[in-house]
Short mmCIF file of C-alpha atoms and ligand atoms in Angstrom, two decimals:
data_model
loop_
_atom_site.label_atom_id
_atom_site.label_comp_id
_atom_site.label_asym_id
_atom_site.label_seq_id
_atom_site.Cartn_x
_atom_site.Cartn_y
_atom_site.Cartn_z
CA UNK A 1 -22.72 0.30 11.47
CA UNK A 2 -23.28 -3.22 10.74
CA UNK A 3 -21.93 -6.40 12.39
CA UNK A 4 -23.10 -9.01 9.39
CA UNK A 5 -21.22 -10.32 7.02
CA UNK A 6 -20.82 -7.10 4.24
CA UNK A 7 -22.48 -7.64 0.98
CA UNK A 8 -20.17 -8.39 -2.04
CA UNK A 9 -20.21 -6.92 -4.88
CA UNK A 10 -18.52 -7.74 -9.03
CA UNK A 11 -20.28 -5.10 -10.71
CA UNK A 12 -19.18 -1.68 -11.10
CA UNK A 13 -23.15 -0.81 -11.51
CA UNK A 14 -24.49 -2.42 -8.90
CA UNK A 15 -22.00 -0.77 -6.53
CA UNK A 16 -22.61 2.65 -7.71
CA UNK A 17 -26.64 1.59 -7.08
CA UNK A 18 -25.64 1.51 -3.29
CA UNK A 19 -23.40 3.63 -2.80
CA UNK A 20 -26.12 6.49 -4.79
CA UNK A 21 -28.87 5.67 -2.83
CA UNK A 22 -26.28 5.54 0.63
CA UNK A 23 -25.18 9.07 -0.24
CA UNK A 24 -28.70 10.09 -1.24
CA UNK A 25 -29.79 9.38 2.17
CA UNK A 26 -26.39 11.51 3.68
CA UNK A 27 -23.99 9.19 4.46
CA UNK A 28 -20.38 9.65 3.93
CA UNK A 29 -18.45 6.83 2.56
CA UNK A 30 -15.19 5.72 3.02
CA UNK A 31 -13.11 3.51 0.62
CA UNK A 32 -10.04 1.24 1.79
CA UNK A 33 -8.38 -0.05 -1.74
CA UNK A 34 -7.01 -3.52 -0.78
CA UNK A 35 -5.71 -6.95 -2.81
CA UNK A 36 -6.66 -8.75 -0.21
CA UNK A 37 -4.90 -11.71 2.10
CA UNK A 38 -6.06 -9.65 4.35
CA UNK A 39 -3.81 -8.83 7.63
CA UNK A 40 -4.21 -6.83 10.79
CA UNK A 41 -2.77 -3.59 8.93
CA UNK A 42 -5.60 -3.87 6.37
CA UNK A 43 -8.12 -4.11 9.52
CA UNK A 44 -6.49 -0.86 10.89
CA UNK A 45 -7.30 0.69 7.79
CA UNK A 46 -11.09 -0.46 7.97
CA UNK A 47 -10.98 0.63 11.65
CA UNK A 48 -10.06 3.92 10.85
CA UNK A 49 -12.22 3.89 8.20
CA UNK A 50 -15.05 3.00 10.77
CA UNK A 51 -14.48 5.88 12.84
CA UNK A 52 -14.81 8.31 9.47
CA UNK A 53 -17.36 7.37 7.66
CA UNK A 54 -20.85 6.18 7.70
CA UNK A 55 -20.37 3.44 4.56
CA UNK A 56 -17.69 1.43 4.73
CA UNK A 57 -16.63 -0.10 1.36
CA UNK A 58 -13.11 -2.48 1.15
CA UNK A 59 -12.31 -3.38 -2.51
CA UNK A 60 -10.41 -6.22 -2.86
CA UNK A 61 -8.62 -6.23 -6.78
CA UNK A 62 -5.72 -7.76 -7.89
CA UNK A 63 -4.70 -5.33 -9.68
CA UNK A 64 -2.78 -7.14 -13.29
CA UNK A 65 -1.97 -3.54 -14.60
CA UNK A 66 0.53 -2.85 -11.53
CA UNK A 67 2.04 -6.21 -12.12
CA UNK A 68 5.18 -6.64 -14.78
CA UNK A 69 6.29 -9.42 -16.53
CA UNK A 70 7.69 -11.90 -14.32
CA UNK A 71 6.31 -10.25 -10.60
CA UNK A 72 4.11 -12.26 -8.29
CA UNK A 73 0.75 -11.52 -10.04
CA UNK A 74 -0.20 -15.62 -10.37
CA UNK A 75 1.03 -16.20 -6.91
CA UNK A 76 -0.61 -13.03 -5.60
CA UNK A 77 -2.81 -14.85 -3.00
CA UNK A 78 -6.58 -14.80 -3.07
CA UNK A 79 -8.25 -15.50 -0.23
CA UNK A 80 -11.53 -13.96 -1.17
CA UNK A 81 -13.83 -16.10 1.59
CA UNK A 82 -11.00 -15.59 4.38
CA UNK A 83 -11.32 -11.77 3.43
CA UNK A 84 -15.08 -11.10 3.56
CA UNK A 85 -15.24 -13.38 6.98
CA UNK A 86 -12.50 -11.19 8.70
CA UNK A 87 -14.07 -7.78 7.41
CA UNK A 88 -17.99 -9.07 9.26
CA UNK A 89 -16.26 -8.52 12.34
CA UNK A 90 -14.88 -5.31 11.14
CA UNK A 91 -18.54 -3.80 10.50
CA UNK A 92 -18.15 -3.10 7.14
CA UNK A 93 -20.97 -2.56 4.98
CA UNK A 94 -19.94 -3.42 1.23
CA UNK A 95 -17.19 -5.80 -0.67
CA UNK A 96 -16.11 -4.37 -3.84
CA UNK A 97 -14.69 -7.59 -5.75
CA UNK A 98 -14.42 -7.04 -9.39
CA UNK A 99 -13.44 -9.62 -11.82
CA UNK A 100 -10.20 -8.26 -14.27
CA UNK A 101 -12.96 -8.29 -16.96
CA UNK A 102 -15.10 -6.22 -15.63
CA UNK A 103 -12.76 -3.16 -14.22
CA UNK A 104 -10.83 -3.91 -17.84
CA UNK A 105 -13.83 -5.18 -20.04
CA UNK A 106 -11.06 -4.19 -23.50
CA UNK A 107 -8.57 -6.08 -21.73
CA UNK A 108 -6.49 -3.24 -21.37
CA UNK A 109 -6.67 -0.01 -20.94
CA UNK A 110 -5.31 2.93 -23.36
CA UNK A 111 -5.80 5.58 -21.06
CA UNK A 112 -2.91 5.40 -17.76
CA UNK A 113 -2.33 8.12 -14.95
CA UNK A 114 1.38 8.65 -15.20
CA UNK A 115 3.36 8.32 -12.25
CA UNK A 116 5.94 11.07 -13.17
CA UNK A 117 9.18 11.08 -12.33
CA UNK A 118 9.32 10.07 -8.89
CA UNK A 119 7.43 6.96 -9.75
CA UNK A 120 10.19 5.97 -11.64
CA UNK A 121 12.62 5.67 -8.41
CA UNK A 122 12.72 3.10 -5.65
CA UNK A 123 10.08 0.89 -6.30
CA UNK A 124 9.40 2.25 -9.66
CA UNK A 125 13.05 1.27 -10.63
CA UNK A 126 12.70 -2.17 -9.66
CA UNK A 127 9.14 -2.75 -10.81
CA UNK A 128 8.93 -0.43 -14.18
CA UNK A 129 5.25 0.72 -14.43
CA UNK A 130 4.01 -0.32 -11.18
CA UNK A 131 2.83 2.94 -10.18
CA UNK A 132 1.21 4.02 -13.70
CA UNK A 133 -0.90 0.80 -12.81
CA UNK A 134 -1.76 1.30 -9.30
CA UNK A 135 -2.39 4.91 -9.81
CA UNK A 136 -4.92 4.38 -13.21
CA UNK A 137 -6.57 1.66 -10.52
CA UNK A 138 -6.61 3.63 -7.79
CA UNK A 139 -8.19 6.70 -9.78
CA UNK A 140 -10.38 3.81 -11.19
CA UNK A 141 -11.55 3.53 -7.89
CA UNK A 142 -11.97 6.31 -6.83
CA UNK A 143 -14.57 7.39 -9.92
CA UNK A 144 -16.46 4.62 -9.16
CA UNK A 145 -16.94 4.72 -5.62
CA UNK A 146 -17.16 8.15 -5.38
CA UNK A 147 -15.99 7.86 -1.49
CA UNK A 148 -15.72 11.27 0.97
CA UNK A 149 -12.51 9.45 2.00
CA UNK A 150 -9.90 6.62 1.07
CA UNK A 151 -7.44 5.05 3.40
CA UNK A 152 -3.67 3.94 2.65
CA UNK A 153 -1.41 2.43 4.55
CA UNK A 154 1.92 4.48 5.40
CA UNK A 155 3.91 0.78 4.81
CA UNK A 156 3.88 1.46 1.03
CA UNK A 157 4.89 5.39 1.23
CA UNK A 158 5.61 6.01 -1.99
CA UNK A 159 2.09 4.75 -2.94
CA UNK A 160 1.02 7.45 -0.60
CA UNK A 161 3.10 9.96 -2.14
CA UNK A 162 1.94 9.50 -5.46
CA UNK A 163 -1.82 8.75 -4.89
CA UNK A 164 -1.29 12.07 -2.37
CA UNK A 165 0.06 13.84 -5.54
CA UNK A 166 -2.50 12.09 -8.19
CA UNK A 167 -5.33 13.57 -5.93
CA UNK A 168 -3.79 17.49 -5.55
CA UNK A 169 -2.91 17.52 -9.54
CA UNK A 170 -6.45 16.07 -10.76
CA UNK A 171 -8.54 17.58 -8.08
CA UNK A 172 -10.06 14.69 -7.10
CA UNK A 173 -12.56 15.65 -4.09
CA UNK A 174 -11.60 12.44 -1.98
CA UNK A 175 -10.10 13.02 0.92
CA UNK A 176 -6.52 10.57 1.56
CA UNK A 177 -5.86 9.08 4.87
CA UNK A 178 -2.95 7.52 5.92
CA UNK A 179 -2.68 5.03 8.87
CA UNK A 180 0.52 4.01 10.94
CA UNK A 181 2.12 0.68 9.70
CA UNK A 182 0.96 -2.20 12.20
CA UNK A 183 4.38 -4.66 13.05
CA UNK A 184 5.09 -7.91 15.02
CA UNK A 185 6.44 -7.70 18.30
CA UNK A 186 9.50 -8.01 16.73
CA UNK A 187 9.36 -4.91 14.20
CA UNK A 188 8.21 -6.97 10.77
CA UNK A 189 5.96 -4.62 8.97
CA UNK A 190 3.01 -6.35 8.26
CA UNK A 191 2.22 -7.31 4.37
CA UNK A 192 0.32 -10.29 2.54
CA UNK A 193 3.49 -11.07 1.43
CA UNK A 194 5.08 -12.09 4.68
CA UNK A 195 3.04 -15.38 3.82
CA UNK A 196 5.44 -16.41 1.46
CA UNK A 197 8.18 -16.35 3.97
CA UNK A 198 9.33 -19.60 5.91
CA UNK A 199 10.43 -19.58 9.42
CA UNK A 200 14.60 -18.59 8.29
CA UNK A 201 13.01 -15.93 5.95
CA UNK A 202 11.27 -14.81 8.20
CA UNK A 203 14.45 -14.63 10.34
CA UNK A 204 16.15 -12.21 7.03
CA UNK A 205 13.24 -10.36 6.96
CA UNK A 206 14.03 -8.68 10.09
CA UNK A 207 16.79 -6.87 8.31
CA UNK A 208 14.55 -4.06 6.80
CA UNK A 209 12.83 -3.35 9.96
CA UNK A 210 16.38 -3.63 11.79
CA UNK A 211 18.27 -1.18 9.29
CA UNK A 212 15.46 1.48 9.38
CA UNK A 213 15.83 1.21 13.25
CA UNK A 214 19.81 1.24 13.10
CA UNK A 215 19.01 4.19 10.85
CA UNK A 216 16.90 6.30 13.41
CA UNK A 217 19.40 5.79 16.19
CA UNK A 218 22.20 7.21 14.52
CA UNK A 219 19.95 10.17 12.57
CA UNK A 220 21.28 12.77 14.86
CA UNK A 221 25.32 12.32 14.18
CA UNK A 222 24.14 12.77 10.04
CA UNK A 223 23.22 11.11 6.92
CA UNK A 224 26.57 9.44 6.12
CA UNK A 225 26.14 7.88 9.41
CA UNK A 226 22.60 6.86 9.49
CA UNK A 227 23.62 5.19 5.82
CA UNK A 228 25.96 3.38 7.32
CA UNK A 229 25.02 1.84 10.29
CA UNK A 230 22.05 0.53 8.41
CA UNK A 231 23.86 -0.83 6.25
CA UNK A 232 25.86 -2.78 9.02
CA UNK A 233 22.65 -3.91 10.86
CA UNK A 234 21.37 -5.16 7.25
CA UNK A 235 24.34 -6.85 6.52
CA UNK A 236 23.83 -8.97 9.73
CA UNK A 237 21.06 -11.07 7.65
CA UNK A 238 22.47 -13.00 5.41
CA UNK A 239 19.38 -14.58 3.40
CA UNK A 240 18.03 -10.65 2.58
CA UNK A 241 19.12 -9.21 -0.29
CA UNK A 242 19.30 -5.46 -0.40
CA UNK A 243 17.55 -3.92 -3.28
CA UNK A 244 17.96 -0.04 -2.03
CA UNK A 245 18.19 1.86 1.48
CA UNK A 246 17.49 5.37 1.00
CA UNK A 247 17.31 8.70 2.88
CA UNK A 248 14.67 10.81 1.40
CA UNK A 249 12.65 14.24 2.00
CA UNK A 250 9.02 13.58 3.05
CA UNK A 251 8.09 16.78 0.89
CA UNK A 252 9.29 15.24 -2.30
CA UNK A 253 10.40 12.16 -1.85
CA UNK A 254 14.01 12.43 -3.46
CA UNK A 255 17.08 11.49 -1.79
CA UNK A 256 17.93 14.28 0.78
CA UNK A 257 21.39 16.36 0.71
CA UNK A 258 24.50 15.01 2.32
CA UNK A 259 24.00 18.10 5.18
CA UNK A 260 20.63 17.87 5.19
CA UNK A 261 19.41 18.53 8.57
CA UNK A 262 15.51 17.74 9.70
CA UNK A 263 12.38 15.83 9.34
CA UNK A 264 13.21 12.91 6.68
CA UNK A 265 12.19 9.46 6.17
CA UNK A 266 14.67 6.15 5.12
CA UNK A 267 12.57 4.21 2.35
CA UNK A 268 14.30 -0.09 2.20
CA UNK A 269 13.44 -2.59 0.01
CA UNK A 270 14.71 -6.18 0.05
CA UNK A 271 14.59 -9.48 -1.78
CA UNK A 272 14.05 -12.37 0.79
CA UNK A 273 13.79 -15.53 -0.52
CA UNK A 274 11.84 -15.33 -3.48
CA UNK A 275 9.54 -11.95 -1.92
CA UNK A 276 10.23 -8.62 -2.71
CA UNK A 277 9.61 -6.57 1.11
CA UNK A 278 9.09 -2.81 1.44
CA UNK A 279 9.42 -1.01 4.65
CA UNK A 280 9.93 3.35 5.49
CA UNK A 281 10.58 4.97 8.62
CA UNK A 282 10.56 8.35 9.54
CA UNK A 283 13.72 9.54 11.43
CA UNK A 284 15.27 13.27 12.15
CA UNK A 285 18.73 14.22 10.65
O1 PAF B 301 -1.68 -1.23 -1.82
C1 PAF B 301 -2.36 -2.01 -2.51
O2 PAF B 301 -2.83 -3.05 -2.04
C2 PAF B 301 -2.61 -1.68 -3.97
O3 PAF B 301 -1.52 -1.05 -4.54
C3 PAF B 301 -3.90 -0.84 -4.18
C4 PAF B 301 -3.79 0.52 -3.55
C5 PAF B 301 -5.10 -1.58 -3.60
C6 PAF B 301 -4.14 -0.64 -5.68
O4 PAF B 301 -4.26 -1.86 -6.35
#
């Protein structure tokens, strides 16, 4: 484990160069996929990550192809020096930090891993073709690094779902692990977004976090319920603007039965201000 400053890397071969001769010598590598504006949820990811591998390698990639016409991708911050300087502390060994020309050298790509159906819900409704580009990224990746393990963050659960599913259907021998979402005191999931939010949005931005919690508390008396009083503690905010609240089933992430009874998690997604915020909780019906 190091305590230095991690060595960054652009190239794709130059990575692979360390990450041979790493795995030559028997180490097991772990990869945390990031965009940086790195946050304390990122660093529980490289924690984790710590405690599993021997390599530690954090790629930080604005990813254009998960961006649509329109979305945040020029906004997107980049805070590339902030990033490596939070990670020395971390002990991370390597900074993957491509340019878009050289993980997309044709400019784009012809060959995409399809999201399937269930990347067309949720987020996939709202932001067409996201997950084809975060998945063909992601898988990207995961060809280049070649890690024993990769770490997500359960914030963005359908992400999880699908890279879970992308890695089962393609036999990819990376192993995915999940960490818990890290929140403020007050229950704001934490996401390089919440950057973009000024003190009163950050106010409204309490509504996701608050409607997943009205949701838990009232799990036990149903779904209609749990639907509703969500969507009384969300309606408390008036600067957030509710893109979708749903009740899903953790095995397949569509929208559970009206007398569905057990394990289930409520997936929210709100406008605040000008930032699209995702949040997921698990609950029990
Ligand atoms: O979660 C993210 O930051 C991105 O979607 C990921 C996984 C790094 C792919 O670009």
């Amino acid at each position: 484990m190091t305590t230095d400053a991690p060595e960054v890397v652009g190239e794709i071969a130059a990575l692979r160069e360390r990450l041979g001769a790493a795995r030559a010598a028997g180490a097991r590598i772990a990869l945390v996929p990031t965009m940086g504006a790195l946050h304390d949820g990122h660093l529980a990811l490289v924690d984790r990550a710590r405690e599993l591998a021997d390599v530690v390698v954090v790629s930080i990639f604005v990813n254009p192809l998960q961006f649509g016409a329109g979305e945040d991708l020029d906004r997107y911050p980049r805070t590339l020096d902030a990033d490596v300087a939070a990670l020395a502390s971390r002990g991370v060994d390597l900074v993957f930090a491509p340019t878009a020309r050289e993980m997309y050298p044709r400019g784009d790509v012809s060959t995409r891993i399809t999201a399937g159906p269930v990347g067309d819900r949720y987020e996939g409704s709202s932001r067409p073709g996201h997950f084809d580009g975060m998945l063909t990224v992601v898988a990207k990746l995961l060809h280049i690094a070649m890690p024993d393990v990769a770490l997500f963050g359960r914030k963005d659960a359908q992400q999880v779902f699908l890279v879970e599913r992308m890695v089962a259907d393609l036999d990819v021998p990376t192993v995915i692990e999940v960490v818990e979402t890290v929140r403020e005191d007050d229950g704001l999931a934490l996401s390089s977004r919440n950057r973009f939010l000024d003190e009163p949005h950050r106010r409204a931005a309490l509504a996701l976090s608050e409607a997943l919690r009205a949701a838990s508390d009232a799990a036990a008396e149903g779904l209609a319920e749990a639907l509703a009083e969500a969507a009384a503690a969300f309606g408390d905010h008036d600067d957030a603007e509710l893109d979708y609240f749903v009740i899903v089933d953790p095995a397949t992430l569509l929208p559970v039965a009206d007398d569905f009874r057990g394990e289930a998690l409520a997936l929210v997604a709100a406008r605040v201000g000008g930032t699209r915020l995702i949040d997921n909780a698990p609950l029990t019906l």
